[in-house]
XYZ file of C-alpha atoms in Angstrom:
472
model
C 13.279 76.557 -80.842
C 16.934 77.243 -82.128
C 18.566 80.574 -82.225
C 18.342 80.984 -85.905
C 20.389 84.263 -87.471
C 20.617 85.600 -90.770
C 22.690 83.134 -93.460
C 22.730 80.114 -91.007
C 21.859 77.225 -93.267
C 19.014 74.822 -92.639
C 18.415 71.517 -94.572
C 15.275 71.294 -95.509
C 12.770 69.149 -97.818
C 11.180 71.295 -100.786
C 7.203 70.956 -101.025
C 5.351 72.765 -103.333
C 6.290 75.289 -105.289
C 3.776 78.819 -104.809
C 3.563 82.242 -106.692
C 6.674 83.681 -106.932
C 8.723 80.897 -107.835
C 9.450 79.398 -104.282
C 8.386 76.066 -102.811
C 7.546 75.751 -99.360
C 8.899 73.777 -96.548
C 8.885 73.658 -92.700
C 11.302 74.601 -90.004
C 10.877 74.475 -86.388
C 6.821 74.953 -86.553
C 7.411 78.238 -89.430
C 7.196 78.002 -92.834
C 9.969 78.842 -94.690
C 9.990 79.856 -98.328
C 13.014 78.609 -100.972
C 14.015 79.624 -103.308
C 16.312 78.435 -106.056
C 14.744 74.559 -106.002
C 12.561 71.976 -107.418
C 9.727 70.424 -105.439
C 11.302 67.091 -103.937
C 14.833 68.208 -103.807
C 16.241 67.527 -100.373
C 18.541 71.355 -99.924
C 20.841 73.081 -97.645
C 19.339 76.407 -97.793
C 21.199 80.088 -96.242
C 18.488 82.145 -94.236
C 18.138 85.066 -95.881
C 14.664 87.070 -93.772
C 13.657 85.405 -90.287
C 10.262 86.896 -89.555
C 8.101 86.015 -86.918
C 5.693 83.560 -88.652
C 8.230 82.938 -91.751
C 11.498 82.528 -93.295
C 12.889 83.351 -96.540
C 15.570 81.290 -97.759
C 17.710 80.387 -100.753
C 19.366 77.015 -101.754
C 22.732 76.984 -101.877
C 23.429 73.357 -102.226
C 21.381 70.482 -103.628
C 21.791 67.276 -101.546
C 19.176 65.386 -103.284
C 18.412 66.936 -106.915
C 15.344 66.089 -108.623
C 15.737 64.521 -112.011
C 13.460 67.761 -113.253
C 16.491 69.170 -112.594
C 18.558 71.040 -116.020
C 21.485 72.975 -117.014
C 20.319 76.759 -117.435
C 20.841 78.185 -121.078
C 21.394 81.842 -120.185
C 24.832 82.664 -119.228
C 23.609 85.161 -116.599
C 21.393 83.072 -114.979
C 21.189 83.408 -111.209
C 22.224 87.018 -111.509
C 19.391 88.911 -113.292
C 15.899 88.115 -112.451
C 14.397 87.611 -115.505
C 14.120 83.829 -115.928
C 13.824 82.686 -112.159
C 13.127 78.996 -112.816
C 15.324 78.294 -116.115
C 16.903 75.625 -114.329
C 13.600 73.156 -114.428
C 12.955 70.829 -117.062
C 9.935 72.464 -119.275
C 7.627 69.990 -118.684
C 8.022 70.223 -114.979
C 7.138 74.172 -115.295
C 3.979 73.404 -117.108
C 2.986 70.987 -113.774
C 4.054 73.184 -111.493
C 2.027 76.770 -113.346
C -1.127 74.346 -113.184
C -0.825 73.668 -109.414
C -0.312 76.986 -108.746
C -3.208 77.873 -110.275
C -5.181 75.171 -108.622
C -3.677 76.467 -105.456
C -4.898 79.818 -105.309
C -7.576 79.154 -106.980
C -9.054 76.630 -103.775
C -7.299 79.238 -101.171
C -8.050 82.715 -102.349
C -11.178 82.057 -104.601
C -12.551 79.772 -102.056
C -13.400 77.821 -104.973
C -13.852 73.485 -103.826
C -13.206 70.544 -106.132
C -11.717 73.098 -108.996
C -11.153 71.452 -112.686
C -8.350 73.223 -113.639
C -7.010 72.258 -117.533
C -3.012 71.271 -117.976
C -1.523 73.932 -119.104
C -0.551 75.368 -122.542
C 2.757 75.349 -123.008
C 4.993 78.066 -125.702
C 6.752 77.254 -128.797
C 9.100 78.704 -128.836
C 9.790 78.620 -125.428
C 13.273 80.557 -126.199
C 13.079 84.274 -127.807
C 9.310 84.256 -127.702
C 8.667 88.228 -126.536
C 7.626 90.011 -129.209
C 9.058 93.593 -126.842
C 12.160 94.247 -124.222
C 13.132 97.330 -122.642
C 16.446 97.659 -121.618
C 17.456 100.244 -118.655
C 20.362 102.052 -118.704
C 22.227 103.117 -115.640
C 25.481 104.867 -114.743
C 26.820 102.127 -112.190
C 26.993 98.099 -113.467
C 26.721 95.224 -111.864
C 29.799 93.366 -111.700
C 30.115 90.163 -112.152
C 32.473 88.132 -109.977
C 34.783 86.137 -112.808
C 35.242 88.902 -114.923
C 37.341 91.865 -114.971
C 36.508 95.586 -115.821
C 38.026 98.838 -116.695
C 36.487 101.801 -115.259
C 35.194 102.892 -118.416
C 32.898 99.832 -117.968
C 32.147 99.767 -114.608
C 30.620 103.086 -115.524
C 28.268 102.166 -118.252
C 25.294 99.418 -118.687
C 22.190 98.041 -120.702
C 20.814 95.580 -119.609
C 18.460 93.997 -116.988
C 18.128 95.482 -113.530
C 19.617 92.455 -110.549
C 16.476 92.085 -108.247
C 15.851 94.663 -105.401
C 19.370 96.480 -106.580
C 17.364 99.784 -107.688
C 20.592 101.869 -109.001
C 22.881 98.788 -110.961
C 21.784 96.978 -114.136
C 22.925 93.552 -115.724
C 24.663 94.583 -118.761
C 24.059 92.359 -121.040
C 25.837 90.215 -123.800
C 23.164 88.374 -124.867
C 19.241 87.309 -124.026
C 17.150 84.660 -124.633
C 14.382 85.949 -124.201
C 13.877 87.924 -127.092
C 15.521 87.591 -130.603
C 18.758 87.444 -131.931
C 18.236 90.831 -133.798
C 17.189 92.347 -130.494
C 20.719 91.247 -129.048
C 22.549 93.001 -131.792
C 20.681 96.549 -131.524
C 20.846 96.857 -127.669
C 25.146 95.778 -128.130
C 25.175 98.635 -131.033
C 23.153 101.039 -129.339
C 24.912 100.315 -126.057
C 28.294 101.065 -127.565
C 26.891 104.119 -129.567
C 26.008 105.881 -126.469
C 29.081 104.386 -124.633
C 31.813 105.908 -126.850
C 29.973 109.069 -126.932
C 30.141 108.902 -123.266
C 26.145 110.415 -123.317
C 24.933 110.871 -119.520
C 22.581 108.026 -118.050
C 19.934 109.364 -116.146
C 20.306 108.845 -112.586
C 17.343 107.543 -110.262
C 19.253 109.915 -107.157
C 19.142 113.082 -108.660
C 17.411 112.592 -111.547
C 20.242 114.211 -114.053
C 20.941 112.636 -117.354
C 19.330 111.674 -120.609
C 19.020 108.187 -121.354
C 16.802 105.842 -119.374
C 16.023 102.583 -121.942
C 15.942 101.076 -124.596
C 12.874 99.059 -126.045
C 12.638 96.520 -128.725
C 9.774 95.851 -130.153
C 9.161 92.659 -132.710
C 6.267 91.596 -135.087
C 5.910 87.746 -135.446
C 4.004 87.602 -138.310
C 4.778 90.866 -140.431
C 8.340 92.241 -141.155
C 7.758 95.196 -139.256
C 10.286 96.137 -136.162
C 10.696 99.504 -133.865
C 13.446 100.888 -131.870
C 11.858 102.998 -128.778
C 14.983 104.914 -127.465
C 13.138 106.725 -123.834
C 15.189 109.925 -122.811
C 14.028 112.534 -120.545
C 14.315 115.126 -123.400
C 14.225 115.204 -126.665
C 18.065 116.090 -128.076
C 17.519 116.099 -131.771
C 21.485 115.910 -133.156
C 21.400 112.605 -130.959
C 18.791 110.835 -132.228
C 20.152 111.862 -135.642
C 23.231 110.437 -135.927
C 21.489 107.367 -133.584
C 19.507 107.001 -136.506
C 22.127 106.834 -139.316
C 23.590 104.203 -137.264
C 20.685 101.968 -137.080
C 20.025 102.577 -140.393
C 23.161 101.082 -141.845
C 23.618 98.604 -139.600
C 19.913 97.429 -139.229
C 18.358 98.530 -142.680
C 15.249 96.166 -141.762
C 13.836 98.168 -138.882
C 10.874 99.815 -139.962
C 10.517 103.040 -137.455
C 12.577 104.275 -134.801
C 10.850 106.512 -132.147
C 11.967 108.585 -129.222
C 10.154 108.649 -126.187
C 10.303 111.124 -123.835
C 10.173 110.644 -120.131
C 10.553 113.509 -117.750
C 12.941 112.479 -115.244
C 10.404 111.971 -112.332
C 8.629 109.347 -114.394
C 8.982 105.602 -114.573
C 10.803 104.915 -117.572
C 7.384 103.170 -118.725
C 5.324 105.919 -119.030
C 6.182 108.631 -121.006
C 4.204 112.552 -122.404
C 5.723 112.487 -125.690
C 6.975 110.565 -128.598
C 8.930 111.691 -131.919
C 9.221 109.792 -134.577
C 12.784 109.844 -135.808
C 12.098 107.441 -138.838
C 9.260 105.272 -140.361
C 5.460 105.752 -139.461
C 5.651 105.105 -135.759
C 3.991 102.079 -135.021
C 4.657 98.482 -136.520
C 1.853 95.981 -137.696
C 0.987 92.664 -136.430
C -1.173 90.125 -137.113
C -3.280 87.636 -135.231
C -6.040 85.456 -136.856
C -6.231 87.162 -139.720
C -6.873 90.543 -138.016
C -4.520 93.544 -138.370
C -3.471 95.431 -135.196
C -1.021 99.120 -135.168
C 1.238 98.746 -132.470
C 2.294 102.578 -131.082
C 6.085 102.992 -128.611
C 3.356 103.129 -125.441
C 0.195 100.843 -126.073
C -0.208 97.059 -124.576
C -0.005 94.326 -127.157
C 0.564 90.821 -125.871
C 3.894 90.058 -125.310
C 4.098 86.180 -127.048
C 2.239 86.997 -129.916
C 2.010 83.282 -130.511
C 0.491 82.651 -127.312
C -2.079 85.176 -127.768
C -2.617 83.467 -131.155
C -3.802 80.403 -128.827
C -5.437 81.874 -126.353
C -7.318 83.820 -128.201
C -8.316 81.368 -131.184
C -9.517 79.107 -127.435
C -11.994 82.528 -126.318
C -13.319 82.492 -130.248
C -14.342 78.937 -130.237
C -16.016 78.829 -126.465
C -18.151 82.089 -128.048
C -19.107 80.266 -131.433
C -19.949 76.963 -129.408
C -21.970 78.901 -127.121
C -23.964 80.900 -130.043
C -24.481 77.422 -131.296
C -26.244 76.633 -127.830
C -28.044 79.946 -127.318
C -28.679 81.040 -130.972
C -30.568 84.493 -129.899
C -27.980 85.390 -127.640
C -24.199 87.155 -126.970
C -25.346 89.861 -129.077
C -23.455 92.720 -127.230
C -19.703 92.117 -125.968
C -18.118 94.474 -122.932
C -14.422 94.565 -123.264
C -12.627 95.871 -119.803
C -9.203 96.914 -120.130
C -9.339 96.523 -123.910
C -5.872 97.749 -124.672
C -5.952 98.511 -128.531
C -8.824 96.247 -129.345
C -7.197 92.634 -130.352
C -9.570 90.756 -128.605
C -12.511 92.397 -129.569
C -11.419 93.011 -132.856
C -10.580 89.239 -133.160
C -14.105 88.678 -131.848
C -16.228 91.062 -133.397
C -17.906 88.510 -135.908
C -19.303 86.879 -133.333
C -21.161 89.963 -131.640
C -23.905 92.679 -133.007
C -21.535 94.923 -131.092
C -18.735 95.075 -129.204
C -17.928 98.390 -126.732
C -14.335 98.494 -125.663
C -13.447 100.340 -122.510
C -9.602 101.447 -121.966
C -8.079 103.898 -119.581
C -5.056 105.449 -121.755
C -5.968 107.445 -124.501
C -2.954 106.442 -126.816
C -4.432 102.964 -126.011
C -8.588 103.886 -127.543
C -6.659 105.669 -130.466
C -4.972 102.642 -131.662
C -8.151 100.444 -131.044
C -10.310 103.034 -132.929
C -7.489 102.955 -136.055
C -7.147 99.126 -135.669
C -11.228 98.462 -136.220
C -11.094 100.629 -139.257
C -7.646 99.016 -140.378
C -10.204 95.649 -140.412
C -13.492 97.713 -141.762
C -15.096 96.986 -138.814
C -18.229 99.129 -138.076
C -19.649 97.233 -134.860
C -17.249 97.873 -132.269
C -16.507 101.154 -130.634
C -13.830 102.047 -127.889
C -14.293 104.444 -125.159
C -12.004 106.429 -122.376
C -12.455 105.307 -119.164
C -11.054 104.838 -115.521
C -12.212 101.072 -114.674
C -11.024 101.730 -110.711
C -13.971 103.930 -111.231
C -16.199 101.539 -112.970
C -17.752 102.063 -116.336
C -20.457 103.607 -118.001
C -23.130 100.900 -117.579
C -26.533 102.189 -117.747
C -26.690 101.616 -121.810
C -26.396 97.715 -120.851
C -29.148 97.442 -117.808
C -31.841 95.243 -118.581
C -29.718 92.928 -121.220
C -28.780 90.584 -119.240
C -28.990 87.813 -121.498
C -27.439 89.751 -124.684
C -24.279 90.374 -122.819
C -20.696 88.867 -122.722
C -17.997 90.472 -120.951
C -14.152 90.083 -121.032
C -12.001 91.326 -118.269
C -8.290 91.554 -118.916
C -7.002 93.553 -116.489
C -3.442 94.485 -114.988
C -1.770 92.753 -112.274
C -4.015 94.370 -109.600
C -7.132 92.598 -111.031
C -11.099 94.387 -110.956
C -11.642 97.127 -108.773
C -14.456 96.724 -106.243
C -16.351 99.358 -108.182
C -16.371 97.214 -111.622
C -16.939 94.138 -109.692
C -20.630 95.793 -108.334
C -21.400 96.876 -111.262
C -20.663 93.711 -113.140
C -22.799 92.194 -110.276
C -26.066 94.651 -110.855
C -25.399 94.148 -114.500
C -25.619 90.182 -114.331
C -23.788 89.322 -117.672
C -25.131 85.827 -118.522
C -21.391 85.019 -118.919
C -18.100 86.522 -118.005
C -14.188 85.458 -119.666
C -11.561 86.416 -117.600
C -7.983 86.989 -118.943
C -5.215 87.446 -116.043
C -1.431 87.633 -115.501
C -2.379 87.198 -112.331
C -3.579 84.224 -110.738
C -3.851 85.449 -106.880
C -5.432 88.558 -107.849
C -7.780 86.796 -110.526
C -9.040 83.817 -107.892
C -9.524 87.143 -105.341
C -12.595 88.275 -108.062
C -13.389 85.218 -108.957
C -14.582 84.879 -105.058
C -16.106 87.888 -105.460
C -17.967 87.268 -107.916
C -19.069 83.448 -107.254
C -22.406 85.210 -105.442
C -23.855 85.233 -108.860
C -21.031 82.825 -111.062
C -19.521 79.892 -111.132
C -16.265 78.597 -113.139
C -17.274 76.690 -116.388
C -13.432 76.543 -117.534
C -10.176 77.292 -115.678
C -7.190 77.459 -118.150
C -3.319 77.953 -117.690
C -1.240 79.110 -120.393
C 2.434 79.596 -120.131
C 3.158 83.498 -122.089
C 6.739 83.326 -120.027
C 8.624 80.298 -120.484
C 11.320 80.321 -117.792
C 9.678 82.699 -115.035
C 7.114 81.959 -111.964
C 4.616 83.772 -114.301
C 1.369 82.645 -115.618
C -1.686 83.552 -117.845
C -4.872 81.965 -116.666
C -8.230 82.170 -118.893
C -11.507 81.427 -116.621
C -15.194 81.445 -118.474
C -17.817 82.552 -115.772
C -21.403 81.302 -116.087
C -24.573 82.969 -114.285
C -26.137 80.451 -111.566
């Protein structure tokens, strides 16, 4: 085996392309992962991580290029993170999310001969997030052809560069959100740069501002600005807001979150509202949903639209089938109730279970926004499990939908869901490899009745995977 050091450069055939966005190939008896290719390409490719059963690697020149193969939109492609695989045809990215799926779906779930649907693609496929936060940060990432003055190097909004904690992208433009977005985080950006206000700084956690979110509704009018500071500085936020005002008379509520400066710029103890009610509106088949500064709404509303009109039929066909059952409906990780909300007509009663409290007050306003009275939504740790003693003994009244975070079902749900014996389960994930991991878990009592893809993030390695669970 040859002495291999860090940035020697390999050529190498691409295979398969995994979670993550890499495809794999094979070096001297150790896989090595690539990054920066299409499955097929034949690639010179810099070491970047020798371990001792893997490399990590990037391509830096295509020999061979696949005829998937396209010209990025986004000027900072390459350099921010956010749309790894923008240089593959569409079409190509659709294969590719279904494979993956299949993939971990026969490794990790353990699952043989697996159906798995092609997968839905987004239109739009540009400027389809419906909310972007923007960090700021006292040092920016420069960008090799360009020149700075120290007044910029000094200042950025934008997109952090992957695994560079303490320098953001700043940001001209995006395409992943809309062109109004662009033009509040350039005005705010300058606001806050010729007022030279202090960025709060990860190292010694001094400063005010940490981000900026947008957030977007697809099918009202309504839009917020979510400035997130670690205190509340109320002659800032008003002349912020007489700005945005004039410039941008059509946003509907601008908010201030505040985020002591220990925190994660996500989560946050307080929020003033500055202007407008606080929350925008959406709606999604025909169903009207408050959005607050800190609750989870999908982020492709018109994704969700599909996905979730797909769950609604799969329940009516099935009530067709089994006319004296899904009377009751469990929803895990209910967020502010859309799903359940959306489904509630097909259910005697639906019981909503949520962990953040900000989260079951905007479900609990969002059923009586709709005049539902059969749905409820309750508090409650799911790493812990769930009140589930109301439900023993129903086993054939109950439907349960799991749409968790990233991390997937705790072990403790997953028993109880087990003892409980739902005679079917839908499972919503943004994670695949996390999803097939439960899916094995629970395929002692289940098996997979329908296993499908749908792209929510044109342009990135992630996917949204829908799987219906049926008792044995």
């Amino acid at each position: 085996m040859s002495d291999l050091k860090k940035n020697s450069i390999i050529q190498l055939s691409a295979g398969k392309m995994v979670h993550q966005g890499v495809c794999i190939s094979e070096y001297e008896g150790r896989k090595v992962f690539i990054e920066n290719c299409i499955p097929g390409e034949e690639v010179n490719a810099q070491i970047k991580k020798i371990k001792r059963d893997y490399l990590e690697a990037a391509a830096v020149e295509i020999i061979a290029p696949s005829q998937n193969r396209v010209n990025p939109k986004c000027r900072h492609f390459g350099i921010c993170g956010g749309c790894k695989i923008q240089y593959i045809d569409y079409n190509k990215q659709l294969d590719i999310k279904k494979e993956i799926v299949e993939d971990v779906m026969m490794r990790i779930g353990k699952l043989k001969d697996i159906k798995v649907e092609n997968t839905i693609g987004s239109d739009p496929i540009f400027c389809y997030r419906n909310k972007m936060e923007y960090s700021f940060a006292g040092k920016r990432w420069l960008e090799f052809d360009l020149n700075y003055t120290e007044e910029e190097k000094n200042f950025a909004l934008g997109l952090h560069v992957p695994n560079i904690y303490d320098k953001v992208l700043h940001l001209k433009e995006c395409w992943l959100q809309s062109e109004f977005s662009n033009k509040v985080r350039n005005t705010v950006g300058q606001f806050f740069n010729d007022k030279k206000i202090s960025i709060h700084s990860l190292k010694d956690r001094s400063g005010l501002l940490k981000a900026l979110a947008i957030r977007e509704s697809f099918n009202t009018n309504d839009k917020m600005i979510n400035l997130i500071t670690t205190r509340f500085d109320e002659k800032i936020m008003e002349e912020l807001g007489k700005v945005l005002l004039q410039v941008f008379p059509q946003v509907t509520t601008f908010v201030n979150s505040i985020s002591s400066p220990n925190l994660s710029s996500t989560l946050s103890h307080e929020t003033k509202i500055i202007s407008g009610r606080g929350s925008i509106t959406e709606i999604l088949l025909g169903k009207q949903f408050e959005i607050y500064a800190n609750t989870f709404f999908q982020t492709n509303t018109k994704q969700a639209e599909k996905l979730f009109s797909i769950v609604k039929k799969i329940i009516y066909k099935d009530n067709l089938t089994n006319k004296s059952q899904n009377k009751i409906l469990i929803d895990l990780f209910c967020g502010v109730g859309a799903i359940g909300i959306v489904l509630a007509d097909q259910f005697d009663f639906v019981h909503g279970f949520e962990i953040s409290d900000e989260a079951v007050f905007a479900a609990k306003k969002n059923a009586e926004a709709n005049s539902l009275k059969n749905i409820d939504f309750s508090v409650s740790n799911l790493d812990q499990g769930f009140d589930f003693a109301q439900f023993t003994n129903k086993q054939n009244d109950l439907t349960v939908i799991l749409d968790p975070p990233r991390a997937g079902v705790s072990e403790k749900t997953i028993l109880q869901l087990l003892e409980l014996k739902p005679r079917q389960i839908i499972y919503i994930s943004c994670n695949p490899s996390t999803q097939a991991r439960d899916i094995e878990r629970l395929s002692v009592n289940y098996s997979p009745k329908l296993v499908q893809p749908f792209d929510f993030f044109p342009h990135t390695y992630h996917i949204e995977n829908l799987i219906v669970l049926e008792i044995l």
